[in-house]
Amino acid sequence: MIYTKILGTGSYLPEKILTNFELEKMVDTTNEWIVERTGIHERRIAASNETAATMAEQAAKQAMLAAGISARDLDMIIVATTTPEKVFPSTACLLQQRFGIANCAAFDLNSAACSGFIYGLSIADQFIRNGNAKHILLIGSEVMSSIVDWTDRTTCILFGDGAGAVVLGPSDAPGVICTRLHADGNHKDILSLSSQEKNAKPCIKMAGNSVFKLAVNMLGDLFDETLAAAHLKKSDIHWLVPHQANIRIIQSMAKKLELPMERVTITLDKQGNTSSASIPLALDQAVRTRQIKRGEILMLEAFGGGLAWGSALLKF
Ligand code: ACO
C-alpha cells in the first residue's frame, strides 16, 4: 500500500511588518481591540515587486531542499491561492518557468479560499496513493493585502501575506491517514470577494460574527468525523495545526480536541490570516523550531470562503 508523506517543508514571509499600532492610524481601531478579538499583533505585507509566484518560489525552494529533491524530480505542482499574479498562466506554471522545468502537471487551486491548502493536500494524496505521481509540490501563497479594503476596519486588521510549501512523496507507512472536504454554497453571502460598485476593485467582504459561529460548529463536527474515519482517538493527536483566522476559534478547537495550547501551532500573532498559506506556514515554523517531530500525529483544519472547510489527519 502506498501512503503520502510530507518529505519537506518551507516558507517565505515578506520583510515589511504592519503592526496594530500602525493600523490605529489608518482606521478607527485600537491595538487592544485587535489583540483581544483576534490574537493578531502584526502581519507581513508584500512589497510591490512581490507576488504569489515570487513568494511561492522562495517557499518551494526551501521545501525541496528539505525533501532532498530538485524541481526536475516533480511530477506535479499545485498552488493554492486566491491572489494569483494572473488568472492564467497559473502561478504553478509561472513557477515551472522560474525553475526551468516543463515535464510536470501544474495548476492553481483558486476557489477554496482559506481551505485551499487542505483541498490541495487531499488532491495530491489521491495522485500519490494511486501511483500516478511520485513527487508533488504543494504551496499556499497569498498576497491578501491586494484584496483588502484598507478603509474597512472589520476586515483590514485580519489579513497578511506569505507563502508556505510542502513536498509530498510516496511511503510504505502513513503519511496522510485521511482527509475530509466539505463545502456549502448556501453561505455564499457571508464571506466573498466582491466589488462594492460596478468596475470597482473587488475586496474581501465578511460578516465576521456569522463566519465565526459557523466555523466553531462545523470544525467541531469535522474533528469527530475525521477521527472516526481514521479510527483514532483525540488522545492519539500530538498537534493541532489550524488555519490561523482567530485565536478564539483556535482555542475553542484545542478545547474540543482536549489539547493544551502548547500543542497547537500559532503564527497568527505575527502573521495574521494568510488564507491558504497559513497552515503550511505554521507547519514549517513548527518543524524548523523542532516542535513537531517525525512520527507525531497532526490534525490540520481550515475554514473559509465558499463556505469551504476541511481537515487532514497525518503522521508527520
Ligand atoms: N476595531 C474596533 N472595533 C471594531 C473593529 C475594529 N477593527 N471591527 C469591528 N469592530 C466593532 C464592530 O463594529 C462592532 O461594533 P458594534 O457592537 O458597535 O456594532 C463590534 O466591534 C463587534 O463586532 P463583531 O463583528 O461582533 O466582533 P467579533 O467579536 O465577531 O470579531 C472578527 C470580529 C474578529 C472578524 C471575528 O468575528 C472573526 O474572526 N470571525 C471569523 C473570521 C474567519 O474565520 N474567516 C474565515 C477565513 S477568511 C477567508 O476565507 C478569506
Short mmCIF file of C-alpha atoms and ligand atoms in Angstrom, two decimals:
data_model
loop_
_atom_site.label_atom_id
_atom_site.label_comp_id
_atom_site.label_asym_id
_atom_site.label_seq_id
_atom_site.Cartn_x
_atom_site.Cartn_y
_atom_site.Cartn_z
CA MET A 1 0.00 0.00 0.00
CA ILE A 2 1.28 3.48 -0.89
CA TYR A 3 0.82 6.37 1.54
CA THR A 4 1.55 10.08 1.07
CA LYS A 5 4.29 11.52 3.25
CA ILE A 6 5.43 15.11 3.78
CA LEU A 7 9.08 14.92 2.69
CA GLY A 8 9.97 18.57 3.34
CA THR A 9 8.51 21.95 4.30
CA GLY A 10 9.38 25.57 3.52
CA SER A 11 8.02 29.08 3.92
CA TYR A 12 8.51 32.71 2.96
CA LEU A 13 7.39 35.94 4.62
CA PRO A 14 7.76 39.44 3.16
CA GLU A 15 10.05 41.76 5.14
CA LYS A 16 7.57 44.58 5.75
CA ILE A 17 5.74 44.35 9.09
CA LEU A 18 2.44 46.20 9.64
CA THR A 19 1.64 46.50 13.35
CA ASN A 20 -1.70 47.09 15.04
CA PHE A 21 -0.37 50.49 16.14
CA GLU A 22 0.15 51.47 12.50
CA LEU A 23 -3.40 50.29 11.73
CA GLU A 24 -4.67 52.60 14.50
CA LYS A 25 -3.53 55.47 12.27
CA MET A 26 -5.30 54.06 9.21
CA VAL A 27 -8.76 53.08 10.52
CA ASP A 28 -10.91 53.56 13.65
CA THR A 29 -9.46 50.70 15.70
CA THR A 30 -7.12 50.01 18.63
CA ASN A 31 -4.33 47.55 19.33
CA GLU A 32 -6.32 46.33 22.35
CA TRP A 33 -9.44 45.56 20.29
CA ILE A 34 -7.49 43.67 17.63
CA VAL A 35 -5.45 41.61 20.14
CA GLU A 36 -8.45 40.81 22.33
CA ARG A 37 -10.84 39.90 19.49
CA THR A 38 -8.37 38.16 17.14
CA GLY A 39 -4.98 37.45 18.81
CA ILE A 40 -3.19 39.29 15.99
CA HIS A 41 -0.38 41.76 16.83
CA GLU A 42 1.19 42.28 13.43
CA ARG A 43 1.19 40.92 9.87
CA ARG A 44 3.55 40.90 6.87
CA ILE A 45 2.85 42.92 3.74
CA ALA A 46 4.29 42.03 0.33
CA ALA A 47 6.49 44.60 -1.43
CA SER A 48 5.27 45.99 -4.74
CA ASN A 49 7.53 43.58 -6.66
CA GLU A 50 6.39 40.51 -4.67
CA THR A 51 3.60 38.29 -5.97
CA ALA A 52 2.05 34.93 -5.13
CA ALA A 53 4.55 33.42 -7.62
CA THR A 54 7.70 35.07 -6.24
CA MET A 55 6.79 34.15 -2.65
CA ALA A 56 5.81 30.62 -3.68
CA GLU A 57 9.21 30.21 -5.37
CA GLN A 58 11.07 31.04 -2.14
CA ALA A 59 8.93 28.71 -0.01
CA ALA A 60 9.18 25.93 -2.62
CA LYS A 61 12.99 26.13 -2.79
CA GLN A 62 13.20 25.58 0.98
CA ALA A 63 10.73 22.68 0.86
CA MET A 64 12.60 20.96 -1.99
CA LEU A 65 15.92 21.41 -0.17
CA ALA A 66 14.41 19.89 2.98
CA ALA A 67 12.99 16.99 0.93
CA GLY A 68 16.30 16.41 -0.85
CA ILE A 69 14.83 16.72 -4.35
CA SER A 70 15.19 19.18 -7.22
CA ALA A 71 12.47 20.75 -9.36
CA ARG A 72 13.28 18.21 -12.11
CA ASP A 73 12.00 15.45 -9.81
CA LEU A 74 8.50 16.97 -9.60
CA ASP A 75 5.50 15.26 -11.21
CA MET A 76 3.03 17.96 -10.23
CA ILE A 77 2.87 21.50 -8.84
CA ILE A 78 -0.31 22.68 -7.10
CA VAL A 79 -0.55 26.26 -5.87
CA ALA A 80 -3.46 27.16 -3.60
CA THR A 81 -4.04 30.90 -3.92
CA THR A 82 -6.91 33.37 -4.12
CA THR A 83 -4.49 36.12 -5.10
CA PRO A 84 -2.63 34.83 -8.17
CA GLU A 85 -0.34 37.12 -10.16
CA LYS A 86 -2.56 36.29 -13.15
CA VAL A 87 -5.66 34.14 -13.57
CA PHE A 88 -3.65 32.45 -16.31
CA PRO A 89 -0.92 31.42 -16.78
CA SER A 90 -1.37 29.82 -13.38
CA THR A 91 1.00 30.55 -10.52
CA ALA A 92 2.07 26.90 -10.80
CA CYS A 93 3.04 27.41 -14.48
CA LEU A 94 4.90 30.61 -13.59
CA LEU A 95 6.85 28.51 -11.09
CA GLN A 96 7.72 25.95 -13.77
CA GLN A 97 9.18 28.76 -15.84
CA ARG A 98 11.12 30.09 -12.82
CA PHE A 99 12.51 26.61 -12.11
CA GLY A 100 13.27 25.94 -15.80
CA ILE A 101 11.18 22.77 -15.94
CA ALA A 102 8.36 21.62 -18.22
CA ASN A 103 7.75 17.93 -17.58
CA CYS A 104 5.14 18.04 -14.85
CA ALA A 105 1.48 18.91 -14.42
CA ALA A 106 0.91 22.36 -12.92
CA PHE A 107 -2.25 24.15 -11.83
CA ASP A 108 -3.69 26.58 -9.29
CA LEU A 109 -6.48 25.90 -6.86
CA ASN A 110 -8.13 29.31 -6.67
CA SER A 111 -11.51 28.67 -5.27
CA ALA A 112 -11.25 27.01 -1.88
CA ALA A 113 -10.01 30.25 -0.22
CA CYS A 114 -8.56 29.62 3.25
CA SER A 115 -9.14 25.86 2.81
CA GLY A 116 -7.08 25.75 -0.40
CA PHE A 117 -4.10 24.00 1.19
CA ILE A 118 -6.28 21.22 2.66
CA TYR A 119 -8.10 20.79 -0.66
CA GLY A 120 -4.71 20.65 -2.42
CA LEU A 121 -3.38 18.11 0.07
CA SER A 122 -6.40 15.89 -0.47
CA ILE A 123 -5.98 16.04 -4.27
CA ALA A 124 -2.22 15.40 -4.09
CA ASP A 125 -2.83 12.47 -1.74
CA GLN A 126 -5.06 10.77 -4.35
CA PHE A 127 -2.39 11.10 -7.08
CA ILE A 128 0.39 9.70 -4.87
CA ARG A 129 -1.69 6.89 -3.37
CA ASN A 130 -2.78 5.59 -6.75
CA GLY A 131 0.78 5.74 -8.11
CA ASN A 132 0.12 8.44 -10.71
CA ALA A 133 2.59 10.90 -9.20
CA LYS A 134 5.74 10.48 -7.12
CA HIS A 135 6.73 13.96 -6.05
CA ILE A 136 4.17 16.76 -5.70
CA LEU A 137 4.99 20.32 -4.71
CA LEU A 138 2.02 21.84 -2.86
CA ILE A 139 2.12 25.53 -1.97
CA GLY A 140 -0.21 28.06 -0.35
CA SER A 141 0.78 31.59 -1.39
CA GLU A 142 -1.24 34.74 -0.79
CA VAL A 143 -0.99 38.50 -1.24
CA MET A 144 -4.08 39.16 0.87
CA SER A 145 -3.07 42.84 1.19
CA SER A 146 -4.01 43.23 -2.50
CA ILE A 147 -7.67 42.26 -1.93
CA VAL A 148 -8.24 44.01 1.39
CA ASP A 149 -10.28 47.19 1.63
CA TRP A 150 -7.88 49.31 3.68
CA THR A 151 -10.76 51.57 4.78
CA ASP A 152 -12.81 48.70 6.26
CA ARG A 153 -11.77 48.14 9.88
CA THR A 154 -13.78 44.93 10.15
CA THR A 155 -11.54 43.12 7.63
CA CYS A 156 -8.29 45.03 7.03
CA ILE A 157 -6.95 44.21 10.50
CA LEU A 158 -7.18 40.46 9.89
CA PHE A 159 -5.07 39.56 6.89
CA GLY A 160 -1.39 39.18 6.00
CA ASP A 161 0.84 37.97 3.15
CA GLY A 162 3.16 34.97 2.86
CA ALA A 163 3.74 31.52 1.41
CA GLY A 164 4.21 28.00 2.76
CA ALA A 165 5.13 24.84 0.86
CA VAL A 166 5.42 21.09 1.26
CA VAL A 167 6.92 18.40 -0.94
CA LEU A 168 4.85 15.23 -0.85
CA GLY A 169 6.08 11.79 -1.83
CA PRO A 170 5.25 8.08 -1.52
CA SER A 171 5.92 5.97 1.56
CA ASP A 172 5.01 2.44 2.60
CA ALA A 173 3.87 3.72 6.02
CA PRO A 174 1.47 6.60 6.85
CA GLY A 175 1.71 9.53 6.00
CA VAL A 176 -1.60 11.08 5.31
CA ILE A 177 -4.15 8.93 7.15
CA CYS A 178 -7.28 10.65 5.89
CA THR A 179 -8.60 13.93 4.53
CA ARG A 180 -12.14 15.30 4.71
CA LEU A 181 -13.50 18.06 2.44
CA HIS A 182 -16.75 19.99 2.78
CA ALA A 183 -18.47 22.98 1.17
CA ASP A 184 -21.80 24.75 1.48
CA GLY A 185 -22.56 27.44 -1.08
CA ASN A 186 -25.71 28.44 0.77
CA HIS A 187 -23.47 30.65 2.90
CA LYS A 188 -22.05 32.41 -0.18
CA ASP A 189 -23.02 35.89 1.01
CA ILE A 190 -21.27 35.97 4.39
CA LEU A 191 -17.73 35.78 3.00
CA SER A 192 -16.80 36.82 -0.52
CA LEU A 193 -14.50 38.74 -2.80
CA SER A 194 -16.90 41.36 -4.13
CA SER A 195 -16.96 44.75 -5.77
CA GLN A 196 -18.82 47.44 -3.86
CA GLU A 197 -19.75 49.17 -7.11
CA LYS A 198 -19.59 48.18 -10.76
CA ASN A 199 -15.98 48.22 -12.04
CA ALA A 200 -14.59 48.82 -8.53
CA LYS A 201 -11.67 46.68 -7.33
CA PRO A 202 -13.02 43.52 -5.65
CA CYS A 203 -12.29 43.32 -1.92
CA ILE A 204 -12.98 40.89 0.92
CA LYS A 205 -16.45 41.30 2.39
CA MET A 206 -17.23 39.32 5.52
CA ALA A 207 -19.94 39.04 8.14
CA GLY A 208 -17.25 38.08 10.67
CA ASN A 209 -19.52 37.12 13.52
CA SER A 210 -21.61 34.73 11.39
CA VAL A 211 -18.47 33.16 9.94
CA PHE A 212 -17.07 32.78 13.46
CA LYS A 213 -20.11 30.89 14.77
CA LEU A 214 -20.31 28.60 11.72
CA ALA A 215 -16.57 27.88 11.91
CA VAL A 216 -16.72 26.78 15.53
CA ASN A 217 -19.69 24.45 14.93
CA MET A 218 -18.56 23.00 11.62
CA LEU A 219 -14.96 22.40 12.69
CA GLY A 220 -16.11 20.69 15.89
CA ASP A 221 -18.18 18.22 13.86
CA LEU A 222 -15.32 17.84 11.38
CA PHE A 223 -12.95 16.62 14.10
CA ASP A 224 -15.39 13.89 15.13
CA GLU A 225 -15.82 12.83 11.52
CA THR A 226 -12.06 12.84 10.81
CA LEU A 227 -11.14 10.84 13.92
CA ALA A 228 -13.87 8.29 13.18
CA ALA A 229 -12.64 7.88 9.58
CA ALA A 230 -9.07 7.36 10.82
CA HIS A 231 -10.11 5.03 13.67
CA LEU A 232 -8.17 7.26 16.08
CA LYS A 233 -8.96 8.92 19.42
CA LYS A 234 -8.42 12.53 20.49
CA SER A 235 -5.61 11.32 22.75
CA ASP A 236 -3.70 9.99 19.69
CA ILE A 237 -3.21 13.53 18.35
CA HIS A 238 0.08 15.24 19.17
CA TRP A 239 -0.51 18.56 17.38
CA LEU A 240 -3.32 20.71 16.05
CA VAL A 241 -2.14 22.73 13.02
CA PRO A 242 -5.12 25.03 12.42
CA HIS A 243 -5.85 27.68 9.83
CA GLN A 244 -4.85 30.94 11.52
CA ALA A 245 -8.01 33.08 11.40
CA ASN A 246 -8.77 33.97 15.02
CA ILE A 247 -7.18 32.89 18.32
CA ARG A 248 -10.63 32.41 19.88
CA ILE A 249 -11.62 29.92 17.16
CA ILE A 250 -8.30 28.11 17.61
CA GLN A 251 -8.69 27.97 21.42
CA SER A 252 -12.15 26.54 21.01
CA MET A 253 -10.79 23.87 18.60
CA ALA A 254 -7.98 22.95 21.01
CA LYS A 255 -10.56 22.53 23.76
CA LYS A 256 -12.67 20.33 21.51
CA LEU A 257 -9.63 18.09 20.89
CA GLU A 258 -8.66 18.24 24.60
CA LEU A 259 -5.23 19.56 23.61
CA PRO A 260 -3.31 22.17 25.65
CA MET A 261 -2.41 25.33 23.68
CA GLU A 262 1.26 24.25 23.86
CA ARG A 263 0.27 21.54 21.37
CA VAL A 264 -1.24 23.99 18.88
CA THR A 265 0.86 25.77 16.24
CA ILE A 266 0.28 29.52 16.47
CA THR A 267 1.56 32.03 13.93
CA LEU A 268 -1.35 34.46 13.64
CA ASP A 269 0.04 36.74 16.36
CA LYS A 270 2.90 37.66 13.99
CA GLN A 271 1.34 36.85 10.60
CA GLY A 272 -2.41 37.44 10.74
CA ASN A 273 -4.65 35.37 8.47
CA THR A 274 -2.66 34.41 5.37
CA SER A 275 -5.55 32.34 3.93
CA SER A 276 -4.30 29.22 2.09
CA ALA A 277 -0.70 29.92 3.21
CA SER A 278 -1.45 29.82 6.93
CA ILE A 279 -1.30 26.04 7.51
CA PRO A 280 1.95 25.37 5.60
CA LEU A 281 3.50 28.48 7.20
CA ALA A 282 2.57 27.23 10.69
CA LEU A 283 3.73 23.70 9.85
CA ASP A 284 7.09 24.87 8.57
CA GLN A 285 7.68 27.09 11.60
CA ALA A 286 6.90 24.21 13.98
CA VAL A 287 9.11 21.79 12.03
CA ARG A 288 12.06 24.19 11.83
CA THR A 289 11.87 25.03 15.54
CA ARG A 290 11.78 21.25 16.18
CA GLN A 291 8.43 21.43 17.95
CA ILE A 292 6.81 18.98 15.53
CA LYS A 293 8.87 15.81 15.18
CA ARG A 294 8.81 12.84 12.81
CA GLY A 295 6.27 10.20 13.80
CA GLU A 296 3.88 12.61 15.53
CA ILE A 297 0.18 12.71 14.60
CA LEU A 298 -1.10 16.05 13.30
CA MET A 299 -4.65 17.31 12.81
CA LEU A 300 -4.82 20.03 10.14
CA GLU A 301 -8.04 22.03 9.66
CA ALA A 302 -9.20 25.04 7.67
CA PHE A 303 -12.33 27.06 7.10
CA GLY A 304 -13.04 29.86 4.63
CA GLY A 305 -14.92 31.41 1.74
CA GLY A 306 -17.40 29.23 -0.11
CA LEU A 307 -18.00 28.28 2.56
CA ALA A 308 -15.43 25.54 2.18
CA TRP A 309 -13.78 23.63 5.01
CA GLY A 310 -11.72 20.52 5.51
CA SER A 311 -9.25 18.52 7.56
CA ALA A 312 -6.28 16.23 7.20
CA LEU A 313 -5.01 13.76 9.75
CA LEU A 314 -1.45 12.64 9.17
CA LYS A 315 1.63 11.08 10.69
CA PHE A 316 4.49 13.51 10.09
N1 ACO B 1 -11.77 47.85 15.74
C1 ACO B 1 -12.70 48.23 16.64
N2 ACO B 1 -13.97 47.84 16.60
C2 ACO B 1 -14.32 47.01 15.61
C3 ACO B 1 -13.42 46.56 14.64
C4 ACO B 1 -12.10 47.02 14.73
N3 ACO B 1 -11.14 46.63 13.86
N4 ACO B 1 -14.06 45.74 13.79
C5 ACO B 1 -15.33 45.64 14.20
N5 ACO B 1 -15.50 46.43 15.31
C6 ACO B 1 -16.72 46.64 16.07
C7 ACO B 1 -17.97 46.35 15.29
O1 ACO B 1 -18.35 47.45 14.51
C8 ACO B 1 -18.96 46.05 16.40
O2 ACO B 1 -19.39 47.27 16.95
P1 ACO B 1 -20.93 47.46 17.41
O3 ACO B 1 -21.12 46.47 18.53
O4 ACO B 1 -20.99 48.88 17.85
O5 ACO B 1 -21.75 47.14 16.20
C9 ACO B 1 -18.10 45.36 17.46
O6 ACO B 1 -16.74 45.72 17.15
C10 ACO B 1 -18.22 43.85 17.47
O7 ACO B 1 -18.13 43.36 16.13
P2 ACO B 1 -18.21 41.82 15.81
O8 ACO B 1 -18.13 41.63 14.32
O9 ACO B 1 -19.38 41.21 16.51
O10 ACO B 1 -16.86 41.31 16.51
P3 ACO B 1 -16.34 39.84 16.70
O11 ACO B 1 -16.07 39.58 18.11
O12 ACO B 1 -17.17 38.83 15.96
O13 ACO B 1 -14.91 39.88 15.97
C11 ACO B 1 -13.92 39.11 13.92
C12 ACO B 1 -14.83 40.15 14.58
C13 ACO B 1 -12.53 39.28 14.50
C14 ACO B 1 -13.90 39.37 12.42
C15 ACO B 1 -14.44 37.67 14.21
O14 ACO B 1 -15.83 37.62 14.00
C16 ACO B 1 -13.78 36.60 13.36
O15 ACO B 1 -12.59 36.32 13.48
N6 ACO B 1 -14.57 35.93 12.50
C17 ACO B 1 -14.10 34.76 11.74
C18 ACO B 1 -13.27 35.14 10.57
C19 ACO B 1 -12.89 33.91 9.78
O16 ACO B 1 -12.62 32.86 10.33
N7 ACO B 1 -12.89 33.99 8.45
C20 ACO B 1 -12.66 32.80 7.64
C21 ACO B 1 -11.40 32.87 6.93
S1 ACO B 1 -11.22 34.28 5.87
C22 ACO B 1 -11.32 33.74 4.23
O17 ACO B 1 -11.76 32.69 3.91
C23 ACO B 1 -10.85 34.72 3.15
#
